[in-house]
Short mmCIF file of C-alpha atoms and ligand atoms in Angstrom, two decimals:
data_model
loop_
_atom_site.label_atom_id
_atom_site.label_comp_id
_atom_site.label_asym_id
_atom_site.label_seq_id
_atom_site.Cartn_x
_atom_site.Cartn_y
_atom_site.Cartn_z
CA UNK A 1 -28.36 -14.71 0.03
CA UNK A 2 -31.39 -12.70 1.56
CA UNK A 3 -33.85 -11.71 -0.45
CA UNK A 4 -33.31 -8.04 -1.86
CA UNK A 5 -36.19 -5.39 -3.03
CA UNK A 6 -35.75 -3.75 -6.33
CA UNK A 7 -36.52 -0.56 -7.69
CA UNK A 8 -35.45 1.76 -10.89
CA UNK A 9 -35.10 5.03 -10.49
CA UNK A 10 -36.37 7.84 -12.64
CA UNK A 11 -33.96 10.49 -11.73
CA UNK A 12 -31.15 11.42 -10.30
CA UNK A 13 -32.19 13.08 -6.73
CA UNK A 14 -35.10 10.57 -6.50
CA UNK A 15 -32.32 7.45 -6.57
CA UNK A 16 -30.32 9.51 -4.23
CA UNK A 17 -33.14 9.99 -1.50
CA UNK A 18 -34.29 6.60 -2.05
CA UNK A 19 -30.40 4.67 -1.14
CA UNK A 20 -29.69 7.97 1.70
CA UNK A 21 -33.31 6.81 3.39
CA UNK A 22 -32.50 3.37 3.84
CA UNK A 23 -28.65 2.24 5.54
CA UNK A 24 -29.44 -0.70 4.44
CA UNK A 25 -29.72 0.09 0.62
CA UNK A 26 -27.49 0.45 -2.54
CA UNK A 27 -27.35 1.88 -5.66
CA UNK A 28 -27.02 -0.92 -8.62
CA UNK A 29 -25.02 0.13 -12.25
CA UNK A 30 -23.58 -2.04 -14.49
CA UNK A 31 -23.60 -4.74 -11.75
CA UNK A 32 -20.42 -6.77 -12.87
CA UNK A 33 -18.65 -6.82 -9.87
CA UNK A 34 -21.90 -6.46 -6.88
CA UNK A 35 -23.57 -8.54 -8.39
CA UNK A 36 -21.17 -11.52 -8.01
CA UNK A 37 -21.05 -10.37 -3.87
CA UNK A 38 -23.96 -10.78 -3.49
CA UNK A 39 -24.09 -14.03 -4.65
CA UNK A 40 -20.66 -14.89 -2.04
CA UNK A 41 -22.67 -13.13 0.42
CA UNK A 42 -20.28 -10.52 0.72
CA UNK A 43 -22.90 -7.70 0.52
CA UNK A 44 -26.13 -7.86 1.93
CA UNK A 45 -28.33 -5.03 0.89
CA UNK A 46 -31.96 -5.12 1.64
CA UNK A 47 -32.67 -2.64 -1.19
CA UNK A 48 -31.08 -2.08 -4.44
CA UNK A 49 -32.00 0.82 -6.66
CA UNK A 50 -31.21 0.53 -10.12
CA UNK A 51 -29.55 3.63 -11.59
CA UNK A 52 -29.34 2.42 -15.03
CA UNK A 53 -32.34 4.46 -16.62
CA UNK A 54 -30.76 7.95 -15.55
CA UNK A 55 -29.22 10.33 -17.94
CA UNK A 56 -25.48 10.21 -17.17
CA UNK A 57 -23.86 8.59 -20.04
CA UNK A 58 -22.79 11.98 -21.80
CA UNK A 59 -19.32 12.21 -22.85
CA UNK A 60 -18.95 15.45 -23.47
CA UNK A 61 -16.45 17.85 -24.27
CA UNK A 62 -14.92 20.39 -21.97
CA UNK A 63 -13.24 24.16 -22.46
CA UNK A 64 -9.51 23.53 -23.29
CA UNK A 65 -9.36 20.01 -24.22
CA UNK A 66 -11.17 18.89 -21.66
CA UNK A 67 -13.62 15.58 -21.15
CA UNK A 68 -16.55 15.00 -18.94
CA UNK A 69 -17.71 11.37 -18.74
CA UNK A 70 -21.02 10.50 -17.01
CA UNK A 71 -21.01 7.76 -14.22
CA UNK A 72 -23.04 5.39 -16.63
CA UNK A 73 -21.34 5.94 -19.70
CA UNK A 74 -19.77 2.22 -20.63
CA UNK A 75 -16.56 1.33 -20.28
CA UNK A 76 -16.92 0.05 -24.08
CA UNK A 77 -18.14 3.68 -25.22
CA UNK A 78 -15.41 5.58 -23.68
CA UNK A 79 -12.66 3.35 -25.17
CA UNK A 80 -14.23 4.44 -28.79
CA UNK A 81 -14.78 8.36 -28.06
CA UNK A 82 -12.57 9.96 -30.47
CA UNK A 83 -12.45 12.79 -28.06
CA UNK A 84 -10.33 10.36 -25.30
CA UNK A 85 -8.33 8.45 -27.59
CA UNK A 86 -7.17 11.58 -29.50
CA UNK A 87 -6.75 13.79 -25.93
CA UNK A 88 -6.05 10.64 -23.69
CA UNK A 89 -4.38 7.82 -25.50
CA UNK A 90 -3.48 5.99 -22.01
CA UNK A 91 -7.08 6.21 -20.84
CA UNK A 92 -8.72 4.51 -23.84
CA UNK A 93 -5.73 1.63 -23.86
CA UNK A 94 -6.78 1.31 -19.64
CA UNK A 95 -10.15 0.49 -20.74
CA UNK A 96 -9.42 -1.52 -23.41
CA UNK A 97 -6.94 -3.60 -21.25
CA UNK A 98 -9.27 -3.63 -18.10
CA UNK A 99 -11.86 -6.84 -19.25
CA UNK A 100 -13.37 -8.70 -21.71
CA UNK A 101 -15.24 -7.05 -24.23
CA UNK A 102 -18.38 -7.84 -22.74
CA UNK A 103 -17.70 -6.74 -19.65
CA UNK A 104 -16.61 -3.55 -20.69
CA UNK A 105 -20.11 -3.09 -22.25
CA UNK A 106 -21.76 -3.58 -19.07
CA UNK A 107 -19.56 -2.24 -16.67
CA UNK A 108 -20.19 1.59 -15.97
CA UNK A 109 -17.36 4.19 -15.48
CA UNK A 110 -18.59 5.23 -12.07
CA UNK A 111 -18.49 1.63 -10.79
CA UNK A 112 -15.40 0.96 -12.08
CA UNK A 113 -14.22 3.37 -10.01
CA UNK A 114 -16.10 2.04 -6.95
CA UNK A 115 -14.94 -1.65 -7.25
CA UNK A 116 -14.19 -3.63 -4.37
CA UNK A 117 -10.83 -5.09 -4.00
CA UNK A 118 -10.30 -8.77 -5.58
CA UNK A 119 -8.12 -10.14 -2.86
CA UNK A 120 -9.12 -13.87 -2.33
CA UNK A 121 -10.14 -13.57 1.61
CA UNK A 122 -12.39 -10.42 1.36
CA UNK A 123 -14.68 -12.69 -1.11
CA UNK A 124 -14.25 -15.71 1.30
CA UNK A 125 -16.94 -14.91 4.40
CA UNK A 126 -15.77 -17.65 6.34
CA UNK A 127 -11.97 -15.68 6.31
CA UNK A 128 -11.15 -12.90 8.79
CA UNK A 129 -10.49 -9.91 6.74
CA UNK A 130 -10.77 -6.49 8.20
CA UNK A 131 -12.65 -4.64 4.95
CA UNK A 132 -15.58 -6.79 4.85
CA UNK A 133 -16.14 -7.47 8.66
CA UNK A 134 -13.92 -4.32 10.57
CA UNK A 135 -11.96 -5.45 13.49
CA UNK A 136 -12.13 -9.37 12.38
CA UNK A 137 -8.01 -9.33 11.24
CA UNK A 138 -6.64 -9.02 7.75
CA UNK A 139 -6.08 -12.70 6.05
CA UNK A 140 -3.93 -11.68 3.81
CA UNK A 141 -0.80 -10.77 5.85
CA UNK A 142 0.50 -13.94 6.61
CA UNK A 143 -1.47 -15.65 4.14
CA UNK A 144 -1.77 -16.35 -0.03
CA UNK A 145 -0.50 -12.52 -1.23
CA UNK A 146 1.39 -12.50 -4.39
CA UNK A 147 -0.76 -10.07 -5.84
CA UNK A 148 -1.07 -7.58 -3.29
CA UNK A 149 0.05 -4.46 -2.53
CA UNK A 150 3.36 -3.00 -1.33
CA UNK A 151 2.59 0.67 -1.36
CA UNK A 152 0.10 2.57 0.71
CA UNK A 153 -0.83 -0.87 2.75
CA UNK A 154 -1.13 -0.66 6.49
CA UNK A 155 -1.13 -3.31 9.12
CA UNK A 156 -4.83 -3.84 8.72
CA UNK A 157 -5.20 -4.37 5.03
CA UNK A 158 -2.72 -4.90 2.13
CA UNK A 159 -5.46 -5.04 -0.60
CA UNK A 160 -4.41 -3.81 -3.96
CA UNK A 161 -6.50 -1.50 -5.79
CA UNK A 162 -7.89 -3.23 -9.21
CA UNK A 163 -9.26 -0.88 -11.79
CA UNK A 164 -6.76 0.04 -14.68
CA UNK A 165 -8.75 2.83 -15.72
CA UNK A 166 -8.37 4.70 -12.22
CA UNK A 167 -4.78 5.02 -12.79
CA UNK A 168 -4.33 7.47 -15.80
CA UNK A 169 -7.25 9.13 -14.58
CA UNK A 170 -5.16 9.53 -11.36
CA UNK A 171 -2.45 10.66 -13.48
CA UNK A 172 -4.28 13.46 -15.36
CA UNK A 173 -5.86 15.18 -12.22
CA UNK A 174 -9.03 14.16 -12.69
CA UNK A 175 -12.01 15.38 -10.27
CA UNK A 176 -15.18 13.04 -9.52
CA UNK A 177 -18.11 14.61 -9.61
CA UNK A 178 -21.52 13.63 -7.14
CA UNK A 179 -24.60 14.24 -5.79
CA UNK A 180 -26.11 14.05 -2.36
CA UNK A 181 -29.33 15.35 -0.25
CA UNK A 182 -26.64 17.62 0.72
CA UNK A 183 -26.29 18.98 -3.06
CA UNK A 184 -23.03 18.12 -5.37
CA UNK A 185 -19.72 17.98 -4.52
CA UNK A 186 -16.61 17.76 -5.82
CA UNK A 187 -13.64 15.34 -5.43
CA UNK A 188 -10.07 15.41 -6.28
CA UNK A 189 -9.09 12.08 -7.52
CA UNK A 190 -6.35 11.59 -4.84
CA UNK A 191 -8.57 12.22 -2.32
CA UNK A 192 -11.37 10.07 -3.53
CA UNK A 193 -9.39 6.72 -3.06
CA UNK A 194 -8.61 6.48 0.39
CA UNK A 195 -5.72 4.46 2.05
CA UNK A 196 -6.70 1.70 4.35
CA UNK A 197 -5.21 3.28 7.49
CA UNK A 198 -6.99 1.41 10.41
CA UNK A 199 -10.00 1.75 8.59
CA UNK A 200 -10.04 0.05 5.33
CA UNK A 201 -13.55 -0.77 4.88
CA UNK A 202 -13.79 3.04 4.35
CA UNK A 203 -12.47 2.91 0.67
CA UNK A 204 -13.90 6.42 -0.26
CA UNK A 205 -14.97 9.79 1.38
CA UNK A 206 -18.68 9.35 0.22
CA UNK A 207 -21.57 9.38 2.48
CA UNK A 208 -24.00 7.16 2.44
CA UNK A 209 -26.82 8.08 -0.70
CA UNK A 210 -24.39 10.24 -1.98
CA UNK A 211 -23.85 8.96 -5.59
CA UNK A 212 -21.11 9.34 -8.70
CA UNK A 213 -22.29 11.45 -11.51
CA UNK A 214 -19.32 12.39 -13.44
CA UNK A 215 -15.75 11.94 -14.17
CA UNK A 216 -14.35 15.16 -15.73
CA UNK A 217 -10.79 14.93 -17.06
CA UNK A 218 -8.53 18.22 -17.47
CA UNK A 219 -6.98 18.96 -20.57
CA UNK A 220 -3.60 19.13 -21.04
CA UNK A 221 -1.45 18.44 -24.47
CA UNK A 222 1.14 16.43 -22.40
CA UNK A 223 -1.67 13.82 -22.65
CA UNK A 224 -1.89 13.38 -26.00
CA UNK A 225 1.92 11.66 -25.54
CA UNK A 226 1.02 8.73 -23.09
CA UNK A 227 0.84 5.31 -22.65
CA UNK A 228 -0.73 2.60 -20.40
CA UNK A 229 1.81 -0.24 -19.81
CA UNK A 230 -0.21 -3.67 -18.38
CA UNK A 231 1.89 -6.51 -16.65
CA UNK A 232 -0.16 -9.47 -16.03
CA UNK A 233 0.13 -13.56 -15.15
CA UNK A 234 -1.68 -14.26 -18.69
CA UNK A 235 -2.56 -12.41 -21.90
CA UNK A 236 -5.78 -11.40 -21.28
CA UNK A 237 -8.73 -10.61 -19.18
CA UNK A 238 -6.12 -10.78 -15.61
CA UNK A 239 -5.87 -7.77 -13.18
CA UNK A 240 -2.44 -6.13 -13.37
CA UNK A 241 0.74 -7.16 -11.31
CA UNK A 242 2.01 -4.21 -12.19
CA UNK A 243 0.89 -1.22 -14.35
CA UNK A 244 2.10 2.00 -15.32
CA UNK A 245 0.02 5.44 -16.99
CA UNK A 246 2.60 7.83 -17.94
CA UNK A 247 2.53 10.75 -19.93
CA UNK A 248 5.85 12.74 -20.99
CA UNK A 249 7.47 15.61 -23.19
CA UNK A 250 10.94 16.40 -23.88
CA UNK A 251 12.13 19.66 -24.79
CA UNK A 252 15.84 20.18 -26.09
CA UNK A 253 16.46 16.56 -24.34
CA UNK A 254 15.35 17.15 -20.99
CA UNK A 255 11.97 16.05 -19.74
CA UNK A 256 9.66 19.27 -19.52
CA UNK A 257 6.71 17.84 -18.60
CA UNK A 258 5.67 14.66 -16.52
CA UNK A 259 2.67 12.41 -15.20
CA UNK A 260 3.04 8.92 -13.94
CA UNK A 261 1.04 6.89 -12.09
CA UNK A 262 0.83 3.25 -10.79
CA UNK A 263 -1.62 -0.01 -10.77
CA UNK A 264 -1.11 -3.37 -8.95
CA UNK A 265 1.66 -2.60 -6.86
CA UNK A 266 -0.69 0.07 -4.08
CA UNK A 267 -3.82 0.18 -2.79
CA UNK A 268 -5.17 2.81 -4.64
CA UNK A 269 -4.26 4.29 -8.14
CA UNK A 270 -0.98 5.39 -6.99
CA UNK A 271 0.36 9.28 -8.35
CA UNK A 272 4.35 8.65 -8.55
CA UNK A 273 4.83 11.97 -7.36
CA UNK A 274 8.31 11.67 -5.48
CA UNK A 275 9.54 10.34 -9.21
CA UNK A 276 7.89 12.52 -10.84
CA UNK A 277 9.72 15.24 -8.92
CA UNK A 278 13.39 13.55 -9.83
CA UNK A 279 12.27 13.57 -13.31
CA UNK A 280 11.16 16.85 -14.58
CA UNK A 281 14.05 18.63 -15.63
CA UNK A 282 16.32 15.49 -15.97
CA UNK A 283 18.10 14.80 -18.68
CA UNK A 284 15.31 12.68 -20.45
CA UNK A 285 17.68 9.04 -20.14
CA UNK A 286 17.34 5.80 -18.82
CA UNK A 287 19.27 6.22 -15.75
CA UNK A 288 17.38 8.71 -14.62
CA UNK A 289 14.07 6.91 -15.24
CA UNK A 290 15.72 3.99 -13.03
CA UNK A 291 17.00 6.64 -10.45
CA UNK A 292 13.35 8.01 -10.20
CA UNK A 293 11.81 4.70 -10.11
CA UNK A 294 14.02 3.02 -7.29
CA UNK A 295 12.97 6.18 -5.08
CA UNK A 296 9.21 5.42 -6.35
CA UNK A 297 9.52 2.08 -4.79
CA UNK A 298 12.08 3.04 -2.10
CA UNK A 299 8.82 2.81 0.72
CA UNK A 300 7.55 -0.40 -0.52
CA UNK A 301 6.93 -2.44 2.17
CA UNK A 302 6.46 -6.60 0.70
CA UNK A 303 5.41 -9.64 2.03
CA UNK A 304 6.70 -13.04 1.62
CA UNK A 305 5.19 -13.46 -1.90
CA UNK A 306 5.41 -10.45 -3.50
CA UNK A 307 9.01 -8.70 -2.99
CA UNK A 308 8.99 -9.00 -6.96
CA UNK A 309 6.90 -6.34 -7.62
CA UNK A 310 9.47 -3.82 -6.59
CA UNK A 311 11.58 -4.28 -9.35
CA UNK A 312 8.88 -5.47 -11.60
CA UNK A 313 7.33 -1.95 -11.15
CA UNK A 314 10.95 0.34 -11.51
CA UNK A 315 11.31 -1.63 -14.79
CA UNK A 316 8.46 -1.17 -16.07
CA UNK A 317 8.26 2.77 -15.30
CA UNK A 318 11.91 2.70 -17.20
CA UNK A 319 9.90 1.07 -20.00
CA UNK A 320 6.86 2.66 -20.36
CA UNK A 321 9.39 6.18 -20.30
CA UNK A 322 11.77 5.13 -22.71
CA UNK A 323 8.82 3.85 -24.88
CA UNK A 324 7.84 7.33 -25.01
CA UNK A 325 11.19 8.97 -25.85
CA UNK A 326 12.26 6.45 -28.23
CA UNK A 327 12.38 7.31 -32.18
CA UNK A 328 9.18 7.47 -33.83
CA UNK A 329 7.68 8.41 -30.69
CA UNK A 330 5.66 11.84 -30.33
CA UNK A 331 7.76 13.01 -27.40
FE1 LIG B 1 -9.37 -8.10 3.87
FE2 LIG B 1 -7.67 -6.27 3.01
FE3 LIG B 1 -6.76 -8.24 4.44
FE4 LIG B 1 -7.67 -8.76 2.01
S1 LIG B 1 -5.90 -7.53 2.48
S2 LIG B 1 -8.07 -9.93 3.88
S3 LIG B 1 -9.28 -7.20 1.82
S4 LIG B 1 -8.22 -6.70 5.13
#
């Protein structure tokens, strides 16, 4: 590891002059995850500046049931606001689900969002993998990947996105928020993640300096009916195999209103918009949740190890739906 200079920041443009000045700079949150790569050598900064001390840990409401959550609010706080349990029931149980309790006190909700991928060979630097070095060859295609991805991948990465949280927030429309020397800008979730394409160290459309200073979350009272659904190797503390966010209402017992999205199986919170489309106006049933979720997966594309997923994932949309429709169930 090479040594690294240090510095706090004060406020908000003066952080985001300092990292834009310097290519060879980064911002520093909660730390839980770039912390660790630096110590693997998987990210060399020369600078880090420390962005903890800066006012954007507001969660604060929004005009028609709406949330905004600052980029350093804790993972921990926004799992207790009233305000997202009550509004987003799936968001708070994705936090909850997404670590141990104390990482969810350190971790931020911007650099959740900004985590690197987990796959083995991007944290190996002796391993070819075309995120960390670009051009060196992706690992992972002929090599150890159960837990990757089989939607979205490309031939030079098959990386699967980890945060929980991202997906219901990819669900609900949500819009990340940021600032630059340029001024602040605006990003639609979808187009925040970006797929790996031939480029997948490019993960998001950010420049360089430009940082996340909000997460604001649309209102809408189909939210208030949803669920996040966690498949994992072990009980606890293990990134998902599979995970579903889904949202759904059911008027005279045919589905009126519909959001679903997808963890574990892509590589980046995946919108299930092509089921999504089958579903709304269906008859709200289980063979239509399995008709909708086979043409979900229908452009999975698997490796050796982890064909499973594809049916582990179309199950557990038909679950997480018909947990929502069942009796007893707001729906
Ligand atoms: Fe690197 Fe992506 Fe291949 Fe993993 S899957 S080795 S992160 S290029």
């Amino acid at each position: 590891m090479r040594p690294v200079s240090y510095s706090r920041a004060a406020d908000v443009s003066g952080a985001v002059q300092t990292v834009t000045a310097d290519p060879l700079s980064d911002f520093l949150a909660g730390g839980t995850t770039e912390v660790d790569l630096l110590r693997q050598n998987v990210l060399s900064p020369r600078r880090l500046v420390d962005i903890n001390d800066l006012p954007l840990t507001a969660i604060e409401e929004l005009p028609h049931d709406g949330v905004r959550i600052g980029a350093l609010a804790r993972m921990s706080d926004v799992a207790k606001s009233g305000m997202v349990r009550e509004r987003f029931p799936m968001v708070a149980q994705a936090l909850e689900l997404g670590g141990s309790a104390q990482l969810r006190q350190m971790a931020s909700m911007g650099g959740n969002l900004m985590q690197r991928v987990r796959c083995g060979y991007y944290r190996d630097a002796e391993s070819p993998c075309n995120k960390r070095d670009p051009g060196s060859g992706c690992s992972a295609l002929e090599g150890v990947n159960r837990t990757h991805a089989v939607l979205g991948t490309s031939d030079h990465c098959i990386a699967t996105h980890p945060s929980d949280v991202a997906v219901p927030l990819m669900a609900l429309d949500a819009r990340v928020h940021t600032q630059s020397t340029d001024g602040e800008r605006v990003y639609d979730f979808d187009s925040f993640f970006r797929l790996p394409d031939d480029s997948p160290h490019r993960e998001h459309p950010l420049g360089h300096g430009e940082l996340v200073t909000s997460i604001e979350v649309p209102g809408t009272p189909l939210a208030r009916t949803s669920l996040y659904l966690k498949i994992r190797d072990r009980a606890s503390y293990e990134f998902a195999l599979v995970s579903v966010a889904a949202a759904l209402s059911v008027d005279r017992g045919a589905v009126s209103g519909v959001r679903l999205a997808l963890g574990g199986v892509a590589t980046k919170p995946w919108r299930a918009r092509r089921a999504e489309r089958l579903l709304l106006g269906a008859a709200a049933q289980r063979e239509n949740y399995a008709r909708a979720a086979r043409e979900e997966l229908a452009p999975a594309r698997t490796t050796a190890m982890n064909a499973f997923k594809v049916e582990l994932a179309q199950r557990a949309i038909v679950r997480a739906l018909e947990t929502l429709t069942q009796p007893g169930s707001p729906a």
